[in-house]
Short mmCIF file of C-alpha atoms in Angstrom, two decimals:
data_model
loop_
_atom_site.label_atom_id
_atom_site.label_comp_id
_atom_site.label_asym_id
_atom_site.label_seq_id
_atom_site.Cartn_x
_atom_site.Cartn_y
_atom_site.Cartn_z
CA MET A 1 108.02 109.58 83.13
CA LYS A 2 108.41 107.40 86.34
CA ILE A 3 105.21 107.37 89.20
CA ALA A 4 105.38 105.97 92.46
CA THR A 5 102.42 104.99 95.61
CA TYR A 6 103.90 104.80 98.88
CA ASN A 7 102.19 104.65 102.02
CA ILE A 8 104.94 106.28 103.91
CA ASN A 9 102.80 105.13 107.52
CA GLY A 10 104.14 108.24 108.94
CA ILE A 11 106.47 110.80 106.92
CA ASN A 12 107.82 112.71 110.15
CA GLY A 13 108.78 109.06 111.47
CA ARG A 14 110.36 108.05 108.49
CA ILE A 15 111.58 110.42 106.49
CA GLY A 16 114.74 109.24 106.51
CA ASN A 17 113.67 105.88 104.55
CA LEU A 18 112.16 108.46 102.53
CA LEU A 19 114.76 110.34 101.13
CA ARG A 20 117.05 106.98 100.95
CA TRP A 21 114.22 105.46 99.34
CA LEU A 22 114.31 109.03 96.62
CA GLU A 23 117.82 109.26 96.15
CA GLU A 24 118.19 105.22 95.28
CA ALA A 25 114.69 105.22 92.58
CA ALA A 26 114.63 108.77 91.57
CA PRO A 27 111.12 108.70 91.37
CA ASP A 28 109.31 111.74 88.94
CA VAL A 29 106.17 112.22 91.13
CA VAL A 30 105.78 110.92 94.24
CA CYS A 31 102.36 109.73 95.54
CA LEU A 32 102.46 109.51 99.99
CA GLN A 33 99.78 108.32 101.91
CA GLU A 34 99.40 108.08 105.67
CA LEU A 35 101.12 110.94 106.20
CA LYS A 36 100.15 111.08 109.56
CA THR A 37 100.89 114.19 110.43
CA GLU A 38 99.44 118.21 110.87
CA ASP A 39 100.01 120.56 108.12
CA HIS A 40 102.48 122.69 109.40
CA LYS A 41 104.81 120.32 110.52
CA PHE A 42 105.47 118.36 106.89
CA PRO A 43 108.80 118.26 106.00
CA GLU A 44 108.30 120.60 103.27
CA ASP A 45 112.16 121.92 103.20
CA ILE A 46 114.00 118.78 104.05
CA LEU A 47 111.86 117.29 100.71
CA LEU A 48 112.67 120.71 98.72
CA LYS A 49 116.26 120.32 99.72
CA ALA A 50 116.05 116.14 97.98
CA GLY A 51 114.88 117.89 94.77
CA TYR A 52 110.97 118.13 95.14
CA HIS A 53 108.76 120.19 95.76
CA ALA A 54 104.78 119.10 97.54
CA ILE A 55 101.43 119.37 98.06
CA TRP A 56 99.79 118.12 100.99
CA GLN A 57 96.85 117.78 103.13
CA GLY A 58 97.39 116.49 106.16
CA GLN A 59 95.33 115.05 109.35
CA LYS A 60 96.96 114.77 113.41
CA SER A 61 97.79 111.03 113.77
CA TRP A 62 95.80 109.83 110.87
CA ASN A 63 95.58 109.73 107.11
CA GLY A 64 97.21 112.23 105.14
CA VAL A 65 98.05 112.48 101.65
CA ALA A 66 100.30 114.62 99.37
CA ILE A 67 102.23 114.80 96.69
CA LEU A 68 105.66 115.19 94.95
CA SER A 69 107.37 116.29 92.11
CA ARG A 70 110.53 117.42 90.81
CA TYR A 71 109.06 119.33 87.58
CA GLY A 72 108.96 122.30 90.03
CA GLU A 73 106.08 124.02 91.35
CA ILE A 74 102.78 121.72 91.79
CA GLN A 75 99.33 122.92 90.09
CA GLU A 76 97.08 121.87 92.64
CA THR A 77 93.64 121.50 91.49
CA ARG A 78 91.30 119.67 94.18
CA ARG A 79 91.68 118.61 97.66
CA GLY A 80 88.95 116.26 98.75
CA LEU A 81 86.13 114.25 97.23
CA ASP A 82 82.18 116.03 96.18
CA GLY A 83 79.20 113.66 97.89
CA ASP A 84 79.70 114.27 101.60
CA PRO A 85 80.32 117.89 102.91
CA ASP A 86 80.84 116.14 106.83
CA ASP A 87 83.90 114.39 105.26
CA THR A 88 86.54 116.21 106.80
CA GLN A 89 89.91 113.11 106.64
CA SER A 90 92.88 113.78 104.74
CA ARG A 91 92.31 110.86 102.07
CA TYR A 92 92.37 112.40 98.25
CA ILE A 93 94.49 115.30 96.77
CA GLU A 94 95.51 116.13 92.85
CA ALA A 95 97.51 117.81 90.73
CA PHE A 96 97.96 118.70 86.97
CA ILE A 97 102.19 118.01 86.74
CA ASN A 98 103.97 117.45 83.39
CA GLY A 99 100.22 117.18 81.61
CA ILE A 100 98.67 114.78 83.66
CA VAL A 101 96.19 114.79 86.13
CA ILE A 102 97.42 113.00 89.07
CA GLY A 103 95.00 111.77 92.09
CA CYS A 104 96.74 110.25 95.14
CA LEU A 105 94.29 108.68 97.34
CA TYR A 106 94.05 107.07 100.41
CA LEU A 107 91.26 105.11 100.56
CA PRO A 108 89.34 104.12 103.79
CA ASN A 109 90.42 100.75 105.03
CA GLY A 110 86.89 99.98 106.26
CA ASN A 111 87.06 97.47 109.67
CA PRO A 112 85.72 96.18 111.66
CA TYR A 113 83.05 95.29 109.33
CA PRO A 114 80.10 95.31 109.40
CA GLY A 115 79.78 98.70 111.04
CA PRO A 116 80.27 102.63 110.23
CA LYS A 117 83.92 102.78 109.00
CA PHE A 118 83.04 99.99 105.86
CA ASP A 119 79.90 102.07 105.07
CA TYR A 120 81.64 105.12 104.71
CA LYS A 121 83.87 103.19 102.71
CA LEU A 122 81.80 101.61 100.34
CA LYS A 123 80.38 105.47 99.94
CA TRP A 124 84.06 106.85 99.47
CA ILE A 125 84.28 104.47 96.44
CA LYS A 126 81.36 105.32 94.98
CA ARG A 127 82.28 108.94 95.66
CA LEU A 128 85.93 108.32 93.61
CA THR A 129 83.83 107.28 90.78
CA ALA A 130 81.96 109.85 90.43
CA HIS A 131 84.83 112.04 90.40
CA GLY A 132 86.39 109.95 87.90
CA LYS A 133 83.95 110.01 85.29
CA LYS A 134 83.90 113.85 85.82
CA LEU A 135 88.09 113.70 84.80
CA ASN A 136 87.83 111.03 82.59
CA GLY A 137 84.90 113.60 80.63
CA PHE A 138 87.85 116.18 80.01
CA GLY A 139 90.32 114.05 78.08
CA LEU A 140 93.35 114.99 79.22
CA PRO A 141 95.62 111.55 80.42
CA VAL A 142 94.91 110.66 84.86
CA ALA A 143 95.98 108.60 86.73
CA LEU A 144 94.50 107.60 89.97
CA ILE A 145 97.31 106.51 92.39
CA GLY A 146 97.48 105.56 96.30
CA ASP A 147 96.48 103.37 99.01
CA TYR A 148 92.94 101.29 97.63
CA ASN A 149 92.63 99.42 100.64
CA ILE A 150 90.95 96.56 98.06
CA MET A 151 92.53 93.67 97.00
CA PRO A 152 90.38 93.03 93.81
CA THR A 153 90.89 89.03 93.27
CA GLU A 154 92.38 86.03 95.05
CA LEU A 155 95.25 86.90 93.18
CA ASP A 156 96.15 90.00 95.22
CA THR A 157 96.77 87.87 98.89
CA TYR A 158 98.73 85.28 100.25
CA LYS A 159 95.89 83.74 101.84
CA PRO A 160 92.00 84.70 100.97
CA GLU A 161 90.72 82.59 103.36
CA LYS A 162 91.60 84.56 106.21
CA TYR A 163 90.25 87.33 104.34
CA VAL A 164 86.77 86.46 103.46
CA ASP A 165 85.42 89.49 106.37
CA ASN A 166 87.62 91.39 105.89
CA ALA A 167 86.75 94.95 104.70
CA LEU A 168 89.69 94.81 102.46
CA PHE A 169 88.35 91.80 100.21
CA ARG A 170 84.50 91.58 100.87
CA PRO A 171 82.87 91.15 98.17
CA GLU A 172 81.43 94.10 98.28
CA SER A 173 84.36 96.11 98.03
CA ARG A 174 85.86 94.21 95.15
CA LYS A 175 82.27 94.74 93.87
CA LEU A 176 83.09 98.04 93.49
CA TRP A 177 86.11 98.28 92.31
CA ARG A 178 85.02 96.38 89.18
CA GLN A 179 82.68 99.09 88.82
CA LEU A 180 85.59 101.94 89.34
CA VAL A 181 87.60 100.09 86.71
CA LYS A 182 84.88 99.39 84.01
CA SER A 183 84.20 102.96 84.16
CA GLY A 184 87.01 104.15 82.12
CA TRP A 185 90.15 102.64 84.24
CA THR A 186 92.86 100.41 83.77
CA ASP A 187 94.78 98.39 86.39
CA ALA A 188 98.57 99.50 85.42
CA ILE A 189 100.33 96.42 87.49
CA ARG A 190 97.83 93.88 85.71
CA LYS A 191 97.87 95.07 82.65
CA LEU A 192 101.61 94.26 82.19
CA HIS A 193 101.71 91.20 84.91
CA PRO A 194 98.22 89.67 84.86
CA ASP A 195 98.66 86.59 86.20
CA GLU A 196 102.24 87.49 88.43
CA ARG A 197 102.05 87.84 92.23
CA PHE A 198 102.48 91.68 93.61
CA TYR A 199 102.57 92.10 96.87
CA THR A 200 102.81 95.56 98.28
CA PHE A 201 101.53 95.56 102.15
CA TRP A 202 103.31 93.03 104.50
CA ASP A 203 102.17 93.29 108.10
CA TYR A 204 104.41 93.49 110.47
CA LEU A 205 103.03 90.60 112.47
CA ARG A 206 103.69 87.00 112.36
CA ASN A 207 107.06 87.66 109.96
CA ALA A 208 104.75 88.90 107.37
CA TYR A 209 107.74 90.20 105.30
CA GLY A 210 110.42 87.48 105.82
CA ARG A 211 106.97 84.61 104.91
CA ASP A 212 106.20 86.52 101.69
CA ALA A 213 102.95 87.00 103.44
CA GLY A 214 101.40 89.48 101.68
CA LEU A 215 98.58 91.84 99.80
CA ARG A 216 98.41 93.48 97.12
CA LEU A 217 96.53 97.45 97.68
CA ASP A 218 98.85 100.16 96.41
CA HIS A 219 97.38 100.38 92.76
CA PHE A 220 97.48 102.90 89.24
CA LEU A 221 94.53 103.43 87.37
CA LEU A 222 95.28 104.84 84.25
CA ASN A 223 92.43 106.60 81.95
CA LEU A 224 92.39 105.52 77.91
CA VAL A 225 94.05 108.38 77.17
CA LEU A 226 97.37 107.47 79.50
CA VAL A 227 96.85 103.66 79.35
CA ALA A 228 99.04 103.73 75.99
CA ARG A 229 101.80 105.10 77.24
CA LEU A 230 102.56 102.71 79.90
CA VAL A 231 105.90 101.26 79.90
CA SER A 232 107.03 99.30 83.08
CA ALA A 233 105.45 98.77 86.30
CA GLY A 234 106.81 97.02 89.84
CA VAL A 235 107.30 97.31 93.38
CA ASP A 236 110.28 98.34 95.25
CA LYS A 237 109.84 95.62 97.83
CA ASP A 238 113.21 95.79 99.41
CA VAL A 239 112.53 98.61 100.82
CA ARG A 240 109.87 97.01 102.81
CA GLY A 241 112.89 95.19 104.13
CA TRP A 242 114.32 98.01 105.79
CA GLU A 243 115.19 99.40 109.31
CA HIS A 244 112.07 100.96 110.52
CA SER A 245 110.22 100.31 107.18
CA SER A 246 106.60 101.26 106.14
CA ASP A 247 104.55 97.85 105.80
CA HIS A 248 104.08 98.94 102.30
CA ALA A 249 106.32 98.90 99.38
CA PRO A 250 106.54 101.54 97.83
CA VAL A 251 105.01 101.04 93.64
CA TRP A 252 106.19 102.53 90.47
CA ILE A 253 105.39 102.64 86.66
CA GLU A 254 106.92 104.27 84.19
CA LEU A 255 105.62 106.49 80.94
CA LYS A 256 106.67 107.40 77.67
CA GLU A 257 106.92 110.69 77.09
CA PHE A 258 104.95 113.02 74.85
#
């Protein structure tokens, strides 16, 4: 079973790239972030013709998350996180697919630091941690997948000193990441590649992709029930080099079937 995550950075504007990658990579399940489209403009019919059923939560111009599956209709279990009834941002959607609970998330960026956006980021991580603990109480295989907008360690950025005051690398963000992981999760990439540099994002500015000046922002957190099935993991880096590409590349894992 191949599961992927891809911050598409505008699904309708990059639908051609998405379809090309889906055909070449053939993932079974895909978590998408930054749809940047309202619900009624989501390209459901196009994706269905490509063989993927979908659930999604859109938002005009910003945010938005979706889950695609080749296993047929998707059993949606949740959208949004508890803990803030006033939060209307489209950042979390969850489904039960092929025996696995899959949470697709787009964690807040948090910049500029300091400020209300950073405060919102920290609160959101705490809400995710609380929800993750609930999920782990069910005894099911669970994966929390997506763009976390966090670089957990210095290995996850090409130039750590540049990001000292960036919300993606602030000690507060990284501390909450560690607390989340310690509450029952395994970082799939680091499980299989503990010492390698894997970037998933390259800025559009200053030829970042050409210089491989990247960041690792997109992560798979697997609970103990699921991590035993982890076989391989990687990044489709070449997709970032395609014309009119997202600034992220797809990231994927492969799991043993039952």
